[in-house]
Amino acid sequence: MVRPIGILAGLGFVAVLLWSLVWGAVAFIQEPPQPTAEHEFHKHPRDAGLSSAGLLGKYDRQQLQRGFQVYKEVCAACHGLKYVAFRDLQDLGYSEAEVKAIADQWAIETPSVNPETGEAATRKNLPADNFPSPYPNEVAARAANNNALPPDLSLIAKARHDGSNYVYSLLTGYRDPSPELLREFPDSKPGQGLYHNPYFANLNIAMPPPIVSEGQVTYTDGTRPTVDQMSKDVAAFLTWTAEPKLEQRKSAGLASLVFILVFCFLAWGAYKNVWRGEPH
């Protein structure tokens, strides 16, 4: 008795699924989804041409240092790097003394506790500390940014599709809405406190253009600080914060590939030697 009931219940589920599938297909044909501004006018990221891209790509340490300088002078006022420690900067080519100086002179100090009173306090940053958030909490962050929450940038290059190119394209993508967009979708015009950027998911972003003019940052290595160059450099730096072991991962992958190829060749040779036919 149990088996027929189970079979009937299974057939019922299959029938419901088939009905839902057919009904959904009919509804899609009769009333196809309406085009949206995000679907028609959203742009895919442009290629930043970073040296870390590609199968054998490697980081350009000088570019990473320039990118850190852009982050420090432009981005750090609103965005944190909570998963990156000051001492990690040694991987970019900074000496131990330079890292100590960067941590000690960082504008935001690390939250602490006064050992004498037990009250909340702050102290100078140490190389072992992670980069402190520019805001004490989410409420303060939203209050300072018209209720928009600036995301932490530690993993932004991994959290967004094609993250390195996305960061570069977003920083260089601010512009006025096109006449075609406003004609087809009048509601897409940025409201108060919003800025049009076709590389952002819904076209309008609360972050004002952070890099606005050439020379906004003065590079110590003499590189010309154009808007495009600064955007590429900070995109490279944020790629490193998201994947600090990228070079080791690629090296390990290449070594594994070579090993597999050699192993396959040896296995094929052993097969031909062991299983070869007897001579007639």
XYZ file of N, CA and C in Angstrom:
840
model
N 0.828 -1.209 0.000
C 0.000 0.000 0.000
C 0.865 1.263 0.000
N 1.996 1.185 0.720
C 2.858 2.357 0.829
C 3.483 2.678 -0.518
N 3.870 1.640 -1.265
C 4.547 1.876 -2.540
C 3.645 2.579 -3.556
N 2.382 2.138 -3.744
C 1.516 2.877 -4.684
C 1.307 4.334 -4.289
N 1.181 4.581 -2.976
C 0.990 5.966 -2.522
C 2.237 6.799 -2.853
N 3.416 6.216 -2.635
C 4.651 6.933 -2.956
C 4.769 7.230 -4.436
N 4.360 6.248 -5.269
C 4.413 6.459 -6.718
C 3.460 7.566 -7.133
N 2.240 7.547 -6.576
C 1.265 8.591 -6.899
C 1.751 9.965 -6.462
N 2.368 10.034 -5.273
C 2.893 11.324 -4.790
C 4.006 11.830 -5.708
N 4.876 10.919 -6.155
C 5.942 11.316 -7.076
C 5.396 11.807 -8.400
N 4.383 11.086 -8.929
C 3.759 11.526 -10.175
C 3.092 12.885 -10.010
N 2.524 13.119 -8.818
C 1.899 14.418 -8.557
C 2.928 15.542 -8.583
N 4.082 15.327 -7.966
C 5.144 16.341 -7.973
C 5.627 16.600 -9.400
N 5.792 15.523 -10.174
C 6.239 15.685 -11.566
C 5.215 16.473 -12.368
N 3.943 16.172 -12.149
C 2.892 16.888 -12.877
C 2.889 18.373 -12.531
N 3.069 18.679 -11.252
C 3.096 20.088 -10.830
C 4.299 20.804 -11.452
N 5.450 20.156 -11.466
C 6.646 20.766 -12.059
C 6.462 21.003 -13.557
N 5.896 20.017 -14.253
C 5.665 20.183 -15.689
C 4.674 21.306 -15.961
N 3.620 21.372 -15.148
C 2.627 22.433 -15.315
C 3.265 23.807 -15.090
N 4.094 23.922 -14.066
C 4.767 25.195 -13.785
C 5.693 25.582 -14.933
N 6.410 24.590 -15.488
C 7.318 24.865 -16.585
C 6.562 25.346 -17.817
N 5.481 24.628 -18.164
C 4.703 25.008 -19.347
C 4.052 26.370 -19.140
N 3.477 26.597 -17.960
C 2.805 27.866 -17.684
C 3.805 29.030 -17.719
N 5.010 28.801 -17.179
C 6.026 29.846 -17.211
C 6.472 30.163 -18.625
N 6.613 29.130 -19.463
C 7.009 29.356 -20.853
C 5.934 30.118 -21.616
N 4.669 29.768 -21.384
C 3.566 30.468 -22.051
C 3.524 31.925 -21.616
N 3.684 32.164 -20.317
C 3.658 33.535 -19.814
C 4.822 34.354 -20.376
N 5.993 33.728 -20.508
C 7.153 34.434 -21.068
C 6.915 34.814 -22.526
N 6.274 33.904 -23.295
C 6.012 34.187 -24.706
C 4.952 35.277 -24.853
N 3.908 35.197 -24.049
C 2.820 36.169 -24.151
C 3.215 37.547 -23.624
N 3.965 37.569 -22.530
C 4.371 38.835 -21.913
C 5.870 38.794 -21.628
N 6.698 38.985 -22.635
C 8.152 38.961 -22.405
C 8.571 40.081 -21.469
N 9.670 39.882 -20.727
C 10.126 40.916 -19.792
C 10.455 42.210 -20.510
N 10.087 43.316 -19.882
C 10.341 44.620 -20.471
C 11.810 45.002 -20.320
N 12.385 45.646 -21.318
C 13.793 46.078 -21.213
C 13.966 47.104 -20.098
N 15.096 47.064 -19.459
C 15.399 48.008 -18.385
C 16.628 48.822 -18.757
N 16.760 49.952 -18.100
C 17.911 50.813 -18.364
C 19.207 50.100 -18.012
N 19.185 49.356 -16.900
C 20.392 48.653 -16.482
C 20.809 47.610 -17.514
N 19.819 46.940 -18.123
C 20.127 45.896 -19.092
C 20.662 46.466 -20.391
N 20.118 47.579 -20.843
C 20.471 48.126 -22.147
C 21.681 49.040 -22.118
N 21.890 49.751 -21.004
C 22.933 50.777 -20.995
C 24.086 50.476 -20.046
N 23.995 49.366 -19.310
C 25.120 48.987 -18.460
C 26.266 48.483 -19.322
N 27.488 48.905 -19.023
C 28.648 48.545 -19.824
C 29.537 47.546 -19.084
N 30.135 46.658 -19.845
C 31.089 45.718 -19.266
C 32.425 46.430 -19.044
N 33.165 46.015 -18.027
C 34.433 46.701 -17.716
C 35.409 46.698 -18.886
N 36.165 47.790 -18.980
C 37.221 47.893 -19.985
C 38.500 47.246 -19.450
N 39.331 46.812 -20.348
C 40.588 46.161 -19.969
C 41.576 47.209 -19.454
N 42.022 47.020 -18.214
C 42.982 47.952 -17.631
C 44.414 47.652 -18.062
N 44.644 46.488 -18.626
C 45.992 46.136 -19.071
C 46.976 45.962 -17.932
N 46.540 45.400 -16.810
C 47.430 45.223 -15.662
C 48.413 44.082 -15.912
N 49.603 44.218 -15.359
C 50.638 43.200 -15.548
C 50.289 41.887 -14.849
N 49.359 41.921 -13.884
C 48.980 40.717 -13.147
C 47.964 39.874 -13.897
N 47.427 40.390 -14.988
C 46.424 39.653 -15.744
C 47.086 38.541 -16.562
N 46.299 37.535 -16.896
C 46.814 36.469 -17.739
C 47.399 35.307 -16.962
N 47.661 34.240 -17.676
C 48.144 33.009 -17.051
C 49.480 33.185 -16.352
N 50.373 33.986 -16.940
C 51.715 34.163 -16.385
C 51.916 35.568 -15.817
N 50.831 36.265 -15.554
C 50.926 37.633 -15.074
C 51.582 37.746 -13.699
N 52.318 38.848 -13.518
C 52.975 39.124 -12.239
C 52.713 40.571 -11.836
N 52.833 40.820 -10.550
C 52.612 42.178 -10.052
C 53.798 43.073 -10.385
N 53.493 44.306 -10.692
C 54.498 45.348 -10.859
C 54.601 46.075 -9.524
N 55.672 45.797 -8.754
C 55.805 46.354 -7.401
C 55.766 47.878 -7.398
N 56.348 48.493 -8.380
C 56.344 49.950 -8.439
C 54.917 50.469 -8.644
N 54.158 49.778 -9.476
C 52.772 50.175 -9.681
C 51.953 49.950 -8.419
N 52.218 48.869 -7.703
C 51.491 48.602 -6.462
C 51.767 49.696 -5.430
N 52.998 50.176 -5.366
C 53.312 51.259 -4.437
C 52.597 52.544 -4.837
N 52.515 52.807 -6.136
C 51.761 53.981 -6.588
C 50.279 53.819 -6.247
N 49.772 52.602 -6.435
C 48.371 52.348 -6.112
C 48.083 52.518 -4.636
N 49.020 52.093 -3.804
C 48.856 52.300 -2.363
C 48.836 53.780 -2.036
N 49.664 54.551 -2.719
C 49.680 55.993 -2.486
C 48.342 56.618 -2.865
N 47.743 56.156 -3.957
C 46.426 56.665 -4.359
C 45.379 56.278 -3.309
N 45.434 55.017 -2.858
C 44.496 54.600 -1.816
C 44.656 55.454 -0.567
N 45.893 55.671 -0.146
C 46.154 56.410 1.073
C 45.658 57.844 1.000
N 45.887 58.502 -0.151
C 45.581 59.918 -0.265
C 44.176 60.213 -0.783
N 43.542 59.230 -1.426
C 42.233 59.469 -2.029
C 41.135 58.599 -1.412
N 41.395 57.306 -1.276
C 40.336 56.359 -0.928
C 40.189 56.119 0.575
N 41.283 56.241 1.317
C 41.278 55.833 2.724
C 40.362 56.679 3.596
N 39.971 57.855 3.130
C 39.087 58.697 3.933
C 37.708 58.075 4.092
N 37.308 57.203 3.171
C 35.972 56.605 3.222
C 35.992 55.079 3.254
N 37.032 54.454 2.704
C 37.050 53.000 2.550
C 38.178 52.380 3.369
N 37.858 51.302 4.061
C 38.844 50.605 4.861
C 39.470 49.431 4.124
N 40.463 48.822 4.783
C 41.115 47.600 4.303
C 41.260 46.661 5.500
N 40.135 46.201 6.007
C 40.145 45.501 7.293
C 40.844 44.140 7.247
N 41.070 43.582 6.066
C 41.732 42.283 5.971
C 43.208 42.395 5.600
N 43.733 43.608 5.592
C 45.131 43.839 5.227
C 45.867 44.447 6.416
N 47.019 43.907 6.760
C 47.832 44.433 7.852
C 48.911 45.352 7.292
N 49.339 46.289 8.109
C 50.397 47.204 7.672
C 51.655 46.437 7.274
N 51.971 45.372 8.008
C 53.202 44.634 7.715
C 53.146 43.938 6.357
N 51.939 43.739 5.827
C 51.818 43.136 4.497
C 52.426 44.020 3.415
N 52.584 45.308 3.719
C 53.144 46.229 2.728
C 54.594 45.909 2.393
N 55.245 45.109 3.214
C 56.619 44.710 2.892
C 56.659 43.902 1.593
N 55.536 43.237 1.268
C 55.478 42.488 0.017
C 55.503 43.410 -1.196
N 55.209 44.692 -0.988
C 55.231 45.660 -2.084
C 56.607 46.280 -2.273
N 57.545 45.931 -1.390
C 58.887 46.468 -1.512
C 59.250 47.489 -0.449
N 58.334 47.761 0.482
C 58.645 48.690 1.563
C 59.520 47.989 2.600
N 60.443 48.736 3.174
C 61.302 48.173 4.220
C 60.535 48.121 5.533
N 61.114 47.418 6.506
C 60.477 47.312 7.813
C 60.340 48.688 8.468
N 61.355 49.531 8.325
C 61.305 50.877 8.895
C 60.220 51.715 8.219
N 60.087 51.570 6.906
C 59.058 52.323 6.184
C 57.665 51.879 6.611
N 57.485 50.586 6.808
C 56.186 50.084 7.249
C 55.844 50.620 8.641
N 56.823 50.629 9.533
C 56.588 51.177 10.874
C 56.194 52.649 10.799
N 56.841 53.393 9.918
C 56.520 54.815 9.777
C 55.122 55.003 9.200
N 54.751 54.194 8.210
C 53.415 54.292 7.619
C 52.349 54.002 8.663
N 52.551 52.945 9.454
C 51.578 52.593 10.488
C 51.484 53.684 11.544
N 52.621 54.200 11.972
C 52.639 55.205 13.041
C 52.003 56.515 12.596
N 52.152 56.868 11.321
C 51.649 58.142 10.818
C 50.271 58.040 10.175
N 49.662 56.854 10.197
C 48.347 56.692 9.566
C 47.318 57.591 10.258
N 46.462 58.189 9.462
C 45.546 59.210 9.994
C 44.573 58.660 11.027
N 44.122 57.425 10.839
C 43.170 56.812 11.768
C 43.914 55.885 12.705
N 43.714 56.060 13.995
C 44.388 55.215 14.971
C 43.549 53.976 15.282
N 44.190 52.975 15.866
C 43.530 51.719 16.185
C 42.758 51.824 17.497
N 41.479 51.356 17.518
C 40.716 51.373 18.776
C 41.417 50.546 19.839
N 41.354 51.020 21.069
C 42.006 50.325 22.176
C 41.207 50.581 23.454
N 41.775 50.196 24.570
C 41.154 50.402 25.875
C 42.203 50.987 26.815
N 41.834 52.030 27.496
C 42.735 52.627 28.476
C 42.928 51.650 29.634
N 44.159 51.145 29.869
C 44.364 50.136 30.914
C 44.108 50.653 32.325
N 44.134 51.966 32.493
C 43.938 52.527 33.835
C 42.464 52.753 34.160
N 41.685 53.171 33.151
C 40.267 53.479 33.395
C 39.319 52.452 32.797
N 39.815 51.655 31.841
C 38.944 50.694 31.180
C 38.054 51.317 30.123
N 38.231 52.601 29.848
C 37.395 53.280 28.860
C 37.987 53.124 27.455
N 37.104 53.281 26.460
C 37.544 53.178 25.071
C 38.551 54.280 24.754
N 39.549 53.929 23.991
C 40.587 54.889 23.617
C 41.159 54.468 22.270
N 42.145 55.192 21.816
C 42.854 54.841 20.579
C 44.357 54.874 20.838
N 45.097 54.218 19.994
C 46.558 54.205 20.103
C 47.162 54.238 18.708
N 48.436 54.530 18.650
C 49.140 54.528 17.384
C 49.128 53.114 16.781
N 49.065 53.051 15.467
C 49.051 51.753 14.798
C 50.428 51.100 14.834
N 50.418 49.780 14.875
C 51.635 48.978 14.816
C 51.640 48.188 13.505
N 52.808 47.750 13.046
C 52.855 46.976 11.802
C 51.953 45.738 11.827
N 51.732 45.164 12.994
C 50.896 43.966 13.092
C 49.407 44.281 13.005
N 49.024 45.536 13.141
C 47.609 45.919 13.085
C 47.104 45.913 11.649
N 45.818 45.595 11.504
C 45.181 45.759 10.210
C 44.815 47.228 10.013
N 44.627 47.615 8.774
C 44.247 49.002 8.500
C 42.934 49.310 9.205
N 42.890 50.356 10.032
C 41.656 50.664 10.772
C 40.591 51.259 9.861
N 39.343 51.023 10.214
C 38.232 51.596 9.453
C 38.176 53.095 9.676
N 37.829 53.867 8.650
C 37.720 55.320 8.835
C 36.522 55.733 9.675
N 35.613 54.789 9.961
C 34.424 55.096 10.761
C 34.332 54.119 11.928
N 33.807 54.575 13.066
C 33.715 53.674 14.217
C 32.690 52.566 14.043
N 31.647 52.803 13.241
C 30.619 51.790 13.021
C 29.821 52.141 11.763
N 28.883 51.260 11.408
C 28.100 51.459 10.184
C 27.220 52.691 10.267
N 26.664 52.956 11.446
C 25.792 54.126 11.607
C 26.557 55.410 11.290
N 27.767 55.515 11.823
C 28.577 56.704 11.568
C 28.960 56.796 10.096
N 29.231 55.651 9.474
C 29.601 55.647 8.051
C 28.443 56.140 7.191
N 27.245 55.671 7.486
C 26.076 56.104 6.708
C 25.756 57.571 6.964
N 25.917 58.002 8.202
C 25.629 59.394 8.532
C 26.559 60.348 7.785
N 27.776 59.911 7.537
C 28.745 60.770 6.860
C 28.651 60.699 5.339
N 27.833 59.761 4.816
C 27.786 59.563 3.366
C 26.356 59.517 2.840
N 25.508 60.367 3.377
C 24.130 60.489 2.876
C 23.417 59.136 2.877
N 23.641 58.375 3.941
C 23.033 57.057 4.175
C 23.594 55.962 3.263
N 24.629 56.252 2.496
C 25.296 55.213 1.694
C 26.452 54.633 2.505
N 26.638 53.335 2.396
C 27.686 52.663 3.163
C 28.880 52.372 2.268
N 30.008 53.057 2.467
C 31.202 52.781 1.646
C 31.716 51.365 1.924
N 31.858 50.547 0.907
C 32.300 49.166 1.144
C 33.776 49.092 1.512
N 34.122 48.077 2.273
C 35.528 47.799 2.534
C 36.160 47.314 1.227
N 37.376 47.752 0.965
C 38.002 47.473 -0.332
C 38.979 46.305 -0.318
N 39.097 45.624 0.818
C 40.084 44.540 0.903
C 39.889 43.502 -0.192
N 38.644 43.097 -0.423
C 38.360 42.008 -1.356
C 37.511 42.471 -2.531
N 37.473 43.767 -2.792
C 36.583 44.294 -3.816
C 36.912 43.720 -5.195
N 38.175 43.439 -5.463
C 38.558 42.909 -6.769
C 38.107 41.463 -6.951
N 37.785 40.772 -5.855
C 37.240 39.421 -5.934
C 35.728 39.417 -5.777
N 35.190 40.453 -5.152
C 33.749 40.500 -4.906
C 32.963 40.966 -6.120
N 33.630 41.524 -7.113
C 32.968 42.000 -8.328
C 33.459 41.194 -9.531
N 32.562 40.961 -10.455
C 32.934 40.254 -11.680
C 34.003 41.043 -12.433
N 35.062 40.341 -12.828
C 36.174 40.989 -13.530
C 36.660 42.181 -12.710
N 36.913 41.912 -11.408
C 37.111 42.969 -10.424
C 38.175 44.004 -10.739
N 39.338 43.586 -11.218
C 40.406 44.546 -11.501
C 39.971 45.549 -12.563
N 39.414 45.038 -13.645
C 38.946 45.916 -14.711
C 37.721 46.712 -14.271
N 36.911 46.120 -13.395
C 35.731 46.828 -12.886
C 36.139 48.075 -12.102
N 37.122 47.927 -11.211
C 37.574 49.066 -10.420
C 38.111 50.164 -11.329
N 38.934 49.776 -12.280
C 39.503 50.752 -13.214
C 38.402 51.445 -14.021
N 37.471 50.679 -14.549
C 36.404 51.242 -15.377
C 35.485 52.133 -14.562
N 35.184 51.713 -13.334
C 34.304 52.519 -12.491
C 34.924 53.877 -12.192
N 36.209 53.891 -11.860
C 36.868 55.145 -11.506
C 36.977 56.103 -12.684
N 37.040 55.561 -13.879
C 37.176 56.412 -15.065
C 35.863 56.546 -15.838
N 34.771 56.023 -15.275
C 33.526 55.946 -16.034
C 32.480 56.995 -15.723
N 32.770 57.929 -14.833
C 31.776 58.955 -14.491
C 31.519 59.860 -15.693
N 30.253 60.099 -15.987
C 29.884 60.965 -17.105
C 28.411 61.338 -16.977
N 27.960 62.233 -17.812
C 26.546 62.587 -17.846
C 25.767 61.486 -18.562
N 24.508 61.277 -18.167
C 23.698 60.269 -18.868
C 23.563 60.617 -20.344
N 23.582 59.607 -21.189
C 23.454 59.836 -22.625
C 22.035 60.293 -22.953
N 21.868 61.074 -24.026
C 20.520 61.497 -24.437
C 19.597 60.316 -24.722
N 20.157 59.222 -25.279
C 19.342 58.042 -25.567
C 18.781 57.438 -24.283
N 19.611 57.386 -23.249
C 19.155 56.842 -21.967
C 18.023 57.689 -21.389
N 18.197 58.996 -21.368
C 17.178 59.871 -20.799
C 15.902 59.872 -21.642
N 16.044 59.672 -22.943
C 14.864 59.649 -23.801
C 14.064 58.365 -23.583
N 14.743 57.225 -23.453
C 14.044 55.957 -23.293
C 13.639 55.691 -21.845
N 14.467 56.155 -20.912
C 14.192 55.902 -19.497
C 14.388 57.203 -18.708
N 13.413 58.088 -18.744
C 13.546 59.389 -18.055
C 13.824 59.254 -16.562
N 13.343 58.168 -15.955
C 13.542 57.983 -14.509
C 14.980 57.624 -14.157
N 15.810 57.381 -15.152
C 17.199 56.999 -14.880
C 18.089 58.189 -14.567
N 17.571 59.381 -14.671
C 18.369 60.555 -14.362
C 18.788 60.519 -12.895
N 20.074 60.708 -12.603
C 20.536 60.622 -11.202
C 19.820 61.621 -10.309
N 19.388 61.131 -9.153
C 18.759 62.005 -8.174
C 19.795 62.741 -7.362
N 19.324 63.418 -6.342
C 20.230 64.187 -5.491
C 21.208 63.253 -4.768
N 22.473 63.580 -4.838
C 23.495 62.776 -4.174
C 23.915 61.547 -4.961
N 23.465 61.420 -6.220
C 23.834 60.284 -7.053
C 24.586 60.770 -8.287
N 25.385 59.869 -8.859
C 26.222 60.200 -10.013
C 26.098 59.081 -11.040
N 25.998 59.472 -12.300
C 25.824 58.474 -13.355
C 27.156 57.803 -13.673
N 27.107 56.474 -13.736
C 28.294 55.697 -14.101
C 27.815 54.414 -14.764
N 27.993 54.269 -16.078
C 27.458 53.096 -16.785
C 28.132 51.786 -16.397
N 29.230 51.829 -15.642
C 29.895 50.593 -15.224
C 29.383 50.110 -13.867
N 28.542 50.917 -13.217
C 27.940 50.508 -11.952
C 26.662 49.733 -12.253
N 26.289 48.836 -11.346
C 25.196 47.900 -11.624
C 23.891 48.582 -12.024
N 23.468 49.603 -11.257
C 22.199 50.259 -11.595
C 22.390 51.645 -12.194
N 23.577 51.901 -12.721
C 23.922 53.112 -13.477
C 24.138 54.356 -12.617
N 23.535 54.431 -11.450
C 23.672 55.604 -10.589
C 24.311 55.186 -9.267
N 25.375 55.872 -8.897
C 26.161 55.501 -7.726
C 26.251 56.670 -6.763
N 26.272 56.346 -5.463
C 26.296 57.400 -4.440
C 27.690 57.973 -4.229
N 28.718 57.263 -4.670
C 30.088 57.754 -4.475
C 30.425 58.815 -5.516
N 30.794 60.006 -5.109
C 31.220 61.016 -6.086
C 32.526 60.593 -6.735
N 32.855 61.155 -7.892
C 34.113 60.780 -8.554
C 35.308 61.016 -7.636
N 36.026 59.962 -7.240
C 37.144 60.148 -6.310
C 38.396 60.711 -6.978
N 38.634 60.344 -8.228
C 39.814 60.816 -8.958
C 39.318 61.735 -10.069
N 39.552 63.019 -9.902
C 38.889 63.987 -10.781
C 39.842 64.766 -11.682
N 41.120 64.833 -11.355
C 42.010 65.670 -12.161
C 43.429 65.146 -12.119
N 44.187 65.451 -13.152
C 45.587 65.074 -13.204
C 46.358 65.792 -12.099
N 47.289 65.088 -11.494
C 48.095 65.677 -10.436
C 47.444 65.640 -9.073
N 46.327 64.928 -8.956
C 45.667 64.823 -7.654
C 46.578 64.132 -6.631
N 47.409 63.248 -7.115
C 48.435 62.586 -6.303
C 49.782 62.840 -6.968
N 50.787 63.154 -6.173
C 52.129 63.374 -6.708
C 52.962 62.126 -6.493
N 53.279 61.435 -7.571
C 54.040 60.196 -7.470
C 55.510 60.489 -7.179
N 56.060 59.712 -6.279
C 57.456 59.904 -5.907
C 58.417 59.350 -6.966
N 57.932 58.463 -7.835
C 58.824 57.885 -8.849
C 58.814 58.666 -10.154
N 58.089 59.780 -10.176
C 58.089 60.627 -11.359
C 57.072 60.264 -12.422
N 56.279 59.214 -12.207
C 55.243 58.842 -13.172
C 54.203 59.953 -13.280
N 53.766 60.220 -14.499
C 52.770 61.261 -14.708
C 51.430 60.817 -14.126
N 50.884 61.538 -13.146
C 49.660 61.104 -12.461
C 48.385 61.544 -13.188
N 48.134 60.948 -14.342
C 46.887 61.226 -15.042
C 45.742 60.475 -14.345
N 44.520 60.840 -14.652
C 43.365 60.156 -14.071
C 43.385 58.681 -14.451
N 43.716 58.413 -15.709
C 43.766 57.027 -16.169
C 44.861 56.253 -15.452
N 46.036 56.862 -15.271
C 47.149 56.178 -14.616
C 46.853 55.910 -13.154
N 46.315 56.891 -12.449
C 45.989 56.705 -11.033
C 44.925 55.634 -10.850
N 43.962 55.581 -11.777
C 42.904 54.572 -11.689
C 43.477 53.179 -11.908
N 44.389 53.031 -12.872
C 45.023 51.736 -13.107
C 45.847 51.311 -11.897
N 46.580 52.265 -11.323
C 47.458 51.930 -10.202
C 46.677 51.461 -8.989
N 45.584 52.158 -8.658
C 44.820 51.752 -7.477
C 44.068 50.454 -7.764
N 43.688 50.217 -9.024
C 43.071 48.943 -9.382
C 44.074 47.805 -9.195
N 45.331 48.043 -9.563
C 46.379 47.030 -9.362
C 46.590 46.768 -7.878
N 46.601 47.838 -7.072
C 46.798 47.670 -5.629
C 45.657 46.875 -5.016
N 44.421 47.159 -5.409
C 43.271 46.451 -4.840
C 43.196 45.015 -5.350
N 43.786 44.752 -6.503
C 43.924 43.363 -6.950
C 44.870 42.616 -6.024
N 45.939 43.293 -5.631
C 46.899 42.671 -4.704
C 46.269 42.441 -3.332
N 45.497 43.396 -2.803
C 44.880 43.198 -1.487
C 43.932 42.009 -1.501
N 43.275 41.774 -2.647
C 42.348 40.653 -2.747
C 43.066 39.334 -3.002
N 44.194 39.388 -3.712
C 44.955 38.179 -4.042
C 46.437 38.398 -3.816
N 46.873 38.504 -2.564
C 48.298 38.747 -2.311
C 49.192 37.573 -2.720
N 48.622 36.382 -2.829
C 49.409 35.189 -3.207
C 49.184 34.815 -4.670
N 48.773 35.770 -5.485
C 48.465 35.479 -6.889
C 49.666 34.888 -7.617
N 50.841 35.460 -7.427
C 52.026 34.980 -8.135
C 52.386 33.560 -7.705
N 52.296 33.291 -6.394
C 52.597 31.947 -5.912
C 51.584 30.944 -6.443
N 50.316 31.366 -6.510
C 49.274 30.470 -7.020
C 49.521 30.123 -8.484
N 49.887 31.126 -9.276
C 50.143 30.865 -10.687
C 51.384 30.002 -10.870
N 52.409 30.249 -10.058
C 53.631 29.438 -10.152
C 53.340 27.988 -9.791
N 52.548 27.796 -8.716
C 52.199 26.439 -8.300
C 51.349 25.753 -9.373
N 50.442 26.501 -9.977
C 49.610 25.924 -11.030
C 50.430 25.525 -12.243
N 51.391 26.368 -12.626
C 52.243 26.047 -13.776
C 53.114 24.834 -13.484
N 53.672 24.778 -12.263
C 54.499 23.618 -11.891
C 53.659 22.343 -11.891
N 52.419 22.445 -11.397
C 51.537 21.275 -11.386
C 51.216 20.823 -12.798
N 51.006 21.783 -13.693
C 50.708 21.442 -15.083
C 51.892 20.728 -15.737
N 53.103 21.248 -15.493
C 54.294 20.602 -16.046
C 54.436 19.189 -15.495
N 54.201 19.034 -14.179
C 54.305 17.705 -13.557
C 53.305 16.741 -14.180
N 52.073 17.198 -14.379
C 51.048 16.326 -14.957
C 51.422 15.912 -16.377
N 51.959 16.862 -17.158
C 52.362 16.535 -18.525
C 53.489 15.502 -18.535
N 54.489 15.698 -17.652
C 55.604 14.742 -17.573
C 55.102 13.380 -17.116
N 54.204 13.385 -16.117
C 53.648 12.130 -15.611
C 52.879 11.390 -16.707
N 52.084 12.131 -17.474
C 51.327 11.505 -18.566
C 52.268 10.905 -19.603
N 53.347 11.622 -19.905
C 54.318 11.100 -20.871
C 54.965 9.821 -20.346
N 55.350 9.821 -19.066
C 55.959 8.615 -18.487
C 54.964 7.468 -18.432
N 53.688 7.787 -18.080
C 52.672 6.743 -18.028
C 52.432 6.148 -19.411
N 52.426 7.030 -20.425
C 52.243 6.540 -21.795
C 53.420 5.656 -22.200
N 54.658 6.075 -21.833
C 55.831 5.266 -22.141
C 55.792 3.922 -21.445
N 55.372 3.920 -20.177
C 55.269 2.659 -19.445
C 54.222 1.746 -20.065
N 53.111 2.342 -20.481
C 52.063 1.549 -21.134
C 52.569 0.884 -22.409
N 53.287 1.696 -23.209
C 53.802 1.145 -24.470
C 54.844 0.053 -24.222
N 55.582 0.176 -23.130
C 56.636 -0.798 -22.843
C 56.064 -2.070 -22.218
N 55.113 -1.926 -21.296
C 54.585 -3.093 -20.587
C 53.567 -3.850 -21.429
N 52.717 -3.118 -22.146
C 51.605 -3.764 -22.861
C 51.862 -3.904 -24.368
N 53.095 -3.711 -24.796
C 53.352 -3.884 -26.219
C 53.173 -5.342 -26.627
N 52.777 -5.560 -27.829
C 52.509 -6.901 -28.302
C 53.769 -7.753 -28.407
N 53.623 -9.054 -28.254
C 54.753 -9.970 -28.374
C 55.188 -10.028 -29.849
N 56.493 -10.090 -30.083
C 56.959 -10.190 -31.486
C 56.597 -11.537 -32.100
N 56.240 -11.555 -33.350
C 55.852 -12.786 -34.044
C 57.098 -13.496 -34.586
